[in-house]
Amino acid sequence: MSTEQTRQVVEKYFSSLENGDLDSALALLSPDIEFDLPRDEWNRVIPYLGVHHGVDEVRQAFAVRAETTEVLDYAMRGLRADGDTAIATIYTRAAHTRTRQEFEILDAHEMVVDDTGRIVRWKVYFDPNGEIAAFTSDANGRLIAAAWNGDHATVSEVLDFGADVNHRDPASGLTALMIAAGRADAPMTDLLVGRGADVFTADSGAGATALHKACQGGSLDVVRTLVEAGAFVDAVAPTTGHTPLMDALWFKFPEVAKYLLDAGAGLNLSTHYGFSLKEHFAYELNVNTIGKDRLLLAEKYLNARIASDEEQVATQKLMAAVSAGEVDSVRALIADGAEIDEVFPIVNGFNDGHTPLLVASRDGHTEIARLLLSAGADVNATEPTFGAVPLHKAVYNGHVELTTMIAAWPGVNLDFQGATNGYTPLHDALWHGYEECARAVIEAGARLDLVGHDGKTPLDLAVEVFGDDHPLTGAIRAKS
């Protein structure tokens, strides 16, 4: 095939397409045509991309394109041929048929013509970003609509195509996960959590989390998925003060309430309108006439949890001895095989979720802490309120001897950053002005470069608390 013949075939092909004569264009293709519109993970939103073999597959690709794309302008911008191969440059302006967003593409088409004057190979080189943007401009809206409609397939599809899994419904302020949770849609919840949906964020109307919505929807499977994904069982809505447990009781889902009770939900929290949880529940018992049997079952679970908490407190003799500072009792209990790292129940008190070592460290019981550590207590145990470890507790309260001992204990994490403010034990020591505690953790090898949630390093706090000219500030600066 000569260069001129190749040029003529390709020119005729694109002229036919420009004139809307698809049949004439396809007649110039070899029955064995290989048409390659490169497809990868980044452009898979465009449905007609891929390798197509034979005229029928090419025709089908054009049909799919016509369903999704309205061509507004189409023209050849350049054509060069060399032997049996031609390179054509094609300009297209189009709009997606659903989103109506326009885009422009300048493609390079490499085409090989055989001796019969038919195109046997056709490969397109293009930048798909504009087209992808047009195809996906409504992805977030489709995600929210699909979540409301329980359309799992569409949710999965639009997430594949770049929808923001945490996009909010403009009307309700809910994310797709909150919608699925409220609708008690367990498969949808699993899908969204698996795709990275935020289980911690709150809605923009009431400040409720997906777990609150799940407790309103009543699906135990949804609640379990969210809790196992890390959702806070005691998240408080800033408008009502409701926790998920309060909502589970209010909406009369006793098995959901039992699950949260078993997960350690707090019982001594109050609403923002003045009711304690127990008063809130008593009010519900009083005003409900339908579904009271479910409320009574929830009351049974609630009372069982109260009794369990009371029993745990009564049987935790080691914790009682540590709290009282009774060294001999602690020694005897350890010798008798007491559980060293027993965890105090959640009763909305000062010891909630604490191990004996955390309490000893907080309260300054140095000898008791030594006994506990020697017996194998976890030196890095974390309590749930502030996300602090024993070393935080010691420095926070200025216990110098205790700080020095814990900081030198094998396996201690000197640089643990608390969940509340990102402060390390060194940050806490400086923040509270305990110079000797700060020096103890520095000498033990604490890092000086870690940054709290307020953006402050230990040096920043030293300057702020002790002053720029203080010897401790100078020592930190010299080591930084």
C-alpha positions as a printed Julia matrix, in Angstrom:
480×3 Matrix{Float64}:
   0.0     0.0     0.0
   1.52    3.33   -1.07
   1.69    6.36    1.19
  -0.84    8.24   -0.93
  -3.29    5.35   -0.97
  -3.0     5.01    2.82
  -3.64    8.72    3.21
  -6.72    8.57    1.0
  -8.26    5.6     2.87
  -7.79    7.2     6.26
  -8.98   10.58    5.07
 -12.13    9.01    3.63
 -12.72    7.11    6.87
 -12.69   10.2     9.07
 -14.63   12.26    6.53
 -17.4     9.66    6.72
 -17.43    9.86   10.5
 -17.47   13.65   10.39
 -20.49   13.51    8.08
 -22.28   11.06   10.36
 -22.07    8.2     7.85
 -21.01    5.38   10.14
 -21.81    2.6     7.66
 -19.49    4.06    5.0
 -16.76    4.43    7.61
 -17.11    0.88    8.89
 -17.0    -0.43    5.29
 -13.36    0.74    5.2
 -12.43   -1.52    8.1
 -11.02   -5.01    7.64
 -13.26   -7.8     8.97
 -10.34   -8.63   11.27
  -9.83   -5.03   12.41
  -8.14   -4.56   15.79
  -9.36   -1.33   17.36
  -7.49   -0.34   20.53
  -8.85    2.38   22.78
  -6.45    1.98   25.74
  -8.19    1.26   29.03
  -6.67    1.13   32.52
  -7.7     1.63   36.15
  -7.72    5.42   35.72
 -10.08    5.68   32.74
 -12.34    2.66   33.23
 -15.27    5.01   33.81
 -15.45    5.44   30.03
 -17.44    2.35   29.0
 -16.43    1.96   25.36
 -12.67    1.84   25.94
 -10.74   -1.39   25.45
  -9.54   -3.58   22.59
 -12.24   -4.42   20.01
 -11.82   -7.15   17.38
 -13.83   -7.24   14.19
 -16.29   -4.78   12.65
 -19.18   -5.9    14.85
 -17.28   -5.08   18.04
 -16.25   -1.72   16.61
 -19.88   -0.97   15.75
 -20.89   -1.9    19.3
 -18.23    0.43   20.72
 -19.68    3.27   18.65
 -23.18    2.38   19.88
 -22.1     2.51   23.52
 -20.38    5.81   22.89
 -23.55    7.23   21.34
 -25.49    6.3    24.49
 -23.12    8.21   26.74
 -21.67   10.96   24.54
 -23.23   13.6    22.31
 -20.71   14.81   19.74
 -21.0    18.57   19.25
 -18.04   19.15   16.96
 -15.75   16.69   15.16
 -12.96   17.47   12.7
  -9.64   16.2    11.42
  -6.87   18.59   12.4
  -3.98   16.79   10.75
  -3.01   13.7     8.72
   0.37   12.23    7.88
   1.05    8.92    6.1
   4.14    6.82    5.59
   3.75    3.6     3.62
   0.87    1.59    5.07
   0.67    3.61    8.29
  -1.06    6.94    8.9
  -1.31    9.23   11.93
  -4.45   11.37   12.1
  -5.15   14.09   14.65
  -8.86   14.4    15.47
 -10.55   17.16   17.47
 -13.77   16.34   19.34
 -16.03   18.53   21.42
 -18.75   16.57   23.16
 -21.07   16.42   26.14
 -21.93   13.54   28.4
 -25.57   12.59   27.85
 -26.4    12.33   31.57
 -24.31   15.06   33.18
 -24.41   17.42   30.16
 -20.87   18.48   31.01
 -18.86   19.33   27.91
 -15.29   18.26   27.21
 -12.73   18.54   24.43
 -10.27   15.9    23.21
  -7.47   16.0    20.68
  -6.74   12.37   19.76
  -3.89   10.84   17.79
  -5.04    7.85   15.7
  -2.47    5.38   14.38
  -3.95    3.34   11.5
  -2.5     0.57    9.33
  -4.01   -0.1     5.91
  -3.65   -3.49    4.15
  -3.17   -4.21    0.43
  -6.94   -4.34   -0.14
  -7.38   -0.78    1.09
  -8.94   -1.78    4.42
  -7.84   -0.57    7.85
  -6.51   -3.57    9.8
  -5.15   -1.91   12.93
  -6.35    1.23   14.66
  -4.97    2.54   17.94
  -5.94    5.78   19.64
  -3.73    7.89   21.91
  -5.53   10.45   24.04
  -5.75   12.26   27.35
  -9.01   11.03   28.92
  -9.1    13.42   31.91
 -11.64   15.85   30.46
 -13.92   13.04   29.41
 -13.58   11.3    32.76
 -14.48   14.55   34.53
 -17.62   14.83   32.38
 -18.61   11.23   33.08
 -18.1    11.57   36.83
 -19.22   15.13   37.57
 -22.44   13.82   39.15
 -20.81   10.89   40.96
 -21.32   12.36   44.44
 -24.97   13.09   43.76
 -25.49    9.61   42.39
 -23.83    8.16   45.5
 -26.28    9.91   47.8
 -29.3     9.0    45.66
 -28.18    5.37   45.51
 -27.69    5.28   49.28
 -31.28    6.51   49.8
 -32.56    4.0    47.24
 -30.57    1.06   48.59
 -28.87    0.68   45.2
 -25.72   -1.19   46.14
 -24.51   -1.67   42.57
 -24.57    2.05   41.8
 -22.85    2.9    45.08
 -20.07    0.48   44.23
 -19.83    1.8    40.67
 -19.6     5.49   41.55
 -17.05    4.78   44.28
 -14.98    2.96   41.68
 -15.27    6.05   39.51
 -14.07    8.48   42.16
 -17.09    9.54   44.19
 -16.25   10.87   47.65
 -17.4     8.17   50.05
 -17.89   10.86   52.72
 -19.88   13.27   50.55
 -22.89   14.78   52.32
 -26.43   15.0    51.07
 -26.97   18.78   50.71
 -30.57   18.43   51.81
 -30.13   16.36   54.97
 -26.48   16.86   55.86
 -26.06   13.08   56.06
 -23.24   11.08   54.57
 -24.0     7.93   52.6
 -22.94    5.87   55.63
 -25.38    7.71   57.88
 -28.13    7.16   55.34
 -27.38    3.43   55.09
 -27.17    3.13   58.88
 -30.47    4.92   59.42
 -32.16    2.77   56.78
 -30.84   -0.37   58.53
 -29.1    -1.38   55.31
 -26.41   -3.77   56.57
 -24.9    -4.73   53.17
 -24.66   -1.06   52.19
 -23.04   -0.25   55.52
 -20.5    -3.03   55.05
 -19.76   -1.77   51.55
 -19.25    1.85   52.62
 -17.15    0.99   55.67
 -15.04   -1.29   53.5
 -14.5     1.6    51.09
 -13.26    3.92   53.82
 -16.39    5.75   54.99
 -15.77    7.83   58.13
 -17.51    6.25   61.11
 -16.56    9.16   63.4
 -17.98   12.22   61.64
 -21.26   13.8    62.68
 -24.18   15.05   60.62
 -24.53   18.78   60.05
 -28.01   19.04   61.5
 -27.96   17.41   64.91
 -24.33   16.39   65.29
 -25.23   12.7    65.4
 -22.92    9.99   64.12
 -23.64    7.01   61.9
 -23.9     4.93   65.07
 -26.68    7.19   66.35
 -28.47    6.69   63.02
 -27.97    2.93   63.25
 -29.57    2.9    66.69
 -32.54    4.74   65.2
 -32.68    2.27   62.31
 -32.52   -0.73   64.61
 -30.22   -3.08   62.71
 -27.95   -4.95   65.1
 -25.75   -5.96   62.16
 -25.23   -2.31   61.2
 -24.46   -1.34   64.79
 -21.97   -4.19   65.08
 -20.22   -3.2    61.85
 -19.83    0.4    63.0
 -18.58   -0.47   66.49
 -16.12   -3.0    65.09
 -14.91   -0.27   62.72
 -14.09    1.9    65.73
 -17.19    4.04   66.2
 -17.43    5.55   69.68
 -20.18    3.87   71.67
 -20.55    6.97   73.85
 -20.5     9.6    71.1
 -22.6    12.54   72.27
 -24.78   14.54   69.87
 -24.12   18.22   70.63
 -27.78   19.19   70.2
 -29.59   16.6    72.32
 -26.74   15.15   74.32
 -27.94   11.72   73.26
 -25.56    8.8    73.12
 -26.23    5.88   70.76
 -27.5     3.88   73.75
 -30.06    6.57   74.52
 -31.27    6.43   70.94
 -31.46    2.64   70.98
 -33.66    2.85   74.08
 -35.72    5.73   72.68
 -36.42    3.9    69.43
 -37.22    0.66   71.3
 -34.52   -1.66   70.01
 -33.61   -3.73   73.07
 -31.12   -6.04   71.34
 -29.21   -3.06   69.99
 -29.22   -1.57   73.49
 -27.92   -4.85   74.93
 -25.08   -4.92   72.39
 -24.03   -1.4    73.37
 -24.33   -2.23   77.05
 -22.08   -5.24   76.51
 -19.67   -2.99   74.6
 -19.27   -0.76   77.67
 -21.6     2.12   76.92
 -21.72    4.62   79.77
 -24.79    4.61   82.01
 -24.28    7.83   83.95
 -24.31   10.34   81.11
 -26.97   13.03   80.78
 -28.91   14.59   77.95
 -28.56   18.29   77.22
 -32.11   18.86   78.38
 -31.44   17.75   81.91
 -32.27   14.03   81.98
 -29.82   11.41   83.08
 -29.88    8.26   80.99
 -31.95    6.55   83.65
 -34.39    9.48   83.84
 -34.57    9.56   80.06
 -35.45    5.86   80.02
 -38.01    6.26   82.81
 -39.67    9.02   80.77
 -39.85    6.71   77.75
 -41.48    4.0    79.86
 -44.07    6.51   81.01
 -45.05    8.05   77.68
 -45.1     4.96   75.45
 -48.19    2.82   75.07
 -47.11    0.81   72.01
 -44.0    -1.32   72.1
 -43.77   -1.21   75.86
 -42.77   -4.86   75.9
 -39.6    -3.92   74.04
 -38.89   -1.15   76.53
 -39.35   -3.57   79.41
 -36.9    -6.0    77.79
 -34.42   -3.14   77.43
 -34.95   -2.31   81.1
 -34.06   -5.9    81.96
 -30.79   -5.58   80.01
 -30.07   -2.22   81.58
 -30.57   -3.53   85.1
 -28.37   -6.54   84.35
 -25.56   -4.23   83.24
 -25.91   -2.11   86.39
 -25.68   -5.24   88.51
 -22.66   -6.45   86.56
 -20.86   -3.14   87.05
 -21.54   -3.21   90.76
 -20.25   -6.77   90.98
 -17.07   -5.91   89.07
 -16.36   -2.96   91.34
 -16.96   -5.12   94.41
 -14.71   -7.95   93.22
 -11.79   -5.8    92.02
  -9.93   -5.94   95.31
  -6.6    -5.09   93.73
  -7.97   -1.9    92.24
  -9.54   -1.0    95.57
  -6.22   -1.52   97.35
  -4.34    0.53   94.77
  -6.87    3.36   94.98
  -6.51    3.36   98.76
  -2.7     3.3    98.55
  -2.48    0.11  100.65
   0.95   -1.27   99.76
   0.75   -4.38  101.93
  -2.68   -5.31  100.6
  -1.44   -4.89   97.03
   1.57   -7.1    97.76
  -0.63   -9.79   99.28
  -3.15   -9.69   96.46
  -0.41  -10.0    93.84
   1.0   -12.98   95.74
  -2.47  -14.54   95.72
  -2.63  -14.26   91.91
  -4.76  -11.16   91.44
  -5.24  -10.09   87.82
  -2.56   -7.44   87.38
  -4.14   -5.64   84.44
  -7.79   -5.87   85.43
  -9.77   -3.05   83.85
 -12.21   -0.99   85.85
 -15.76   -0.93   84.41
 -17.2     2.13   82.68
 -19.3     3.81   85.36
 -18.47    7.39   84.36
 -16.0     7.71   87.19
 -12.34    8.69   87.58
 -11.09    5.11   87.23
 -13.12    4.16   84.14
 -11.16    1.83   81.87
  -8.03    2.14   84.02
  -5.71   -0.66   85.07
  -4.26   -0.65   88.58
  -0.93    0.67   87.23
  -2.63    3.64   85.57
  -4.31    4.52   88.87
  -1.1     4.08   90.87
   0.78    6.27   88.41
  -1.86    8.97   88.5
  -2.16    8.96   92.29
   1.58    8.87   93.01
   1.83    5.4    94.6
   5.43    4.72   93.65
   5.97    1.52   95.64
   2.67    0.08   94.44
   3.58    0.89   90.84
   6.91   -0.88   91.35
   5.13   -3.97   92.69
   2.7    -3.99   89.75
   5.42   -3.54   87.15
   7.56   -6.25   88.73
   4.54   -8.56   88.56
   4.21   -7.93   84.8
   1.75   -5.03   84.59
   1.54   -3.45   81.15
   3.76   -0.37   81.3
   2.04    1.01   78.2
  -1.58    0.32   79.18
  -3.9     2.98   77.74
  -7.02    4.37   79.36
  -9.98    5.37   77.17
 -10.76    8.85   78.46
  -7.64   10.78   77.49
  -5.79    8.0    75.67
  -2.95    8.24   78.21
  -0.37    5.71   79.39
   1.06    5.38   82.93
   3.96    7.7    82.15
   1.51   10.42   81.12
  -0.27    9.99   84.45
   2.95   10.27   86.44
   4.32   13.39   84.75
   0.94   15.09   84.53
   0.71   15.04   88.32
   4.37   15.86   88.98
   5.42   12.53   90.53
   9.18   12.76   89.98
  10.31    9.44   91.54
   7.51    7.57   89.82
   8.28    9.27   86.51
  11.94    8.32   86.74
  11.11    4.7    87.5
   8.55    4.26   84.72
  10.7     6.11   82.16
  13.49    3.61   82.76
  11.29    0.51   82.81
  12.02   -2.04   80.05
   9.64   -1.75   77.12
   8.22    1.63   78.05
   7.1     3.84   75.17
   8.52    7.23   76.12
   6.92    8.93   73.14
   3.32    7.72   73.23
   1.05   10.51   72.0
  -2.28   10.79   73.78
  -5.45   10.7    71.73
  -6.89   13.89   73.2
  -4.16   16.36   72.29
  -1.29   14.4    70.75
   0.94   15.24   73.7
   3.74   12.89   74.76
   4.67   12.51   78.44
   7.37   15.14   77.84
   4.79   17.57   76.47
   2.63   16.98   79.56
   5.52   17.51   81.97
   6.43   20.82   80.31
   2.81   21.94   79.95
   2.26   21.55   83.7
   5.59   23.08   84.62
   7.16   19.98   86.19
  10.81   20.58   85.39
  12.22   17.51   87.14
   9.72   15.21   85.43
  10.63   16.73   82.09
  14.34   16.23   82.74
  13.7    12.6    83.76
  12.0    11.66   80.49
  14.55   13.63   78.43
  17.4    11.78   80.14
  15.6     8.5    79.46
  15.73    9.32   75.73
  12.38   10.93   74.91
  12.12   12.43   71.44
  12.14   16.21   71.18
  10.68   16.56   67.69
   7.15   15.26   68.12
   4.31   17.7    67.56
   1.03   17.85   69.49
  -2.33   18.5    67.89
  -1.77   22.2    68.62
   1.4    22.14   66.5
   3.69   22.55   69.51
   6.98   20.73   70.08
   8.52   20.27   73.53
  10.73   23.29   72.82
   7.67   25.42   72.07
   6.12   24.46   75.4
   9.37   25.0    77.29
   9.62   28.53   75.94
   5.97   29.18   76.71
   6.03   27.8    80.27
   9.59   28.33   81.52
  10.77   31.16   79.3
  13.35   31.41   76.56
  16.29   31.88   78.96
  15.49   29.01   81.36
  18.19   26.3    81.63
  15.66   23.56   80.73
  14.65   25.45   77.61
  18.3    25.81   76.68
  18.94   22.11   77.25
  16.02   21.13   75.01
  17.12   23.59   72.33
  20.67   22.19   72.42
  19.41   18.62   71.93
  16.81   19.49   69.27
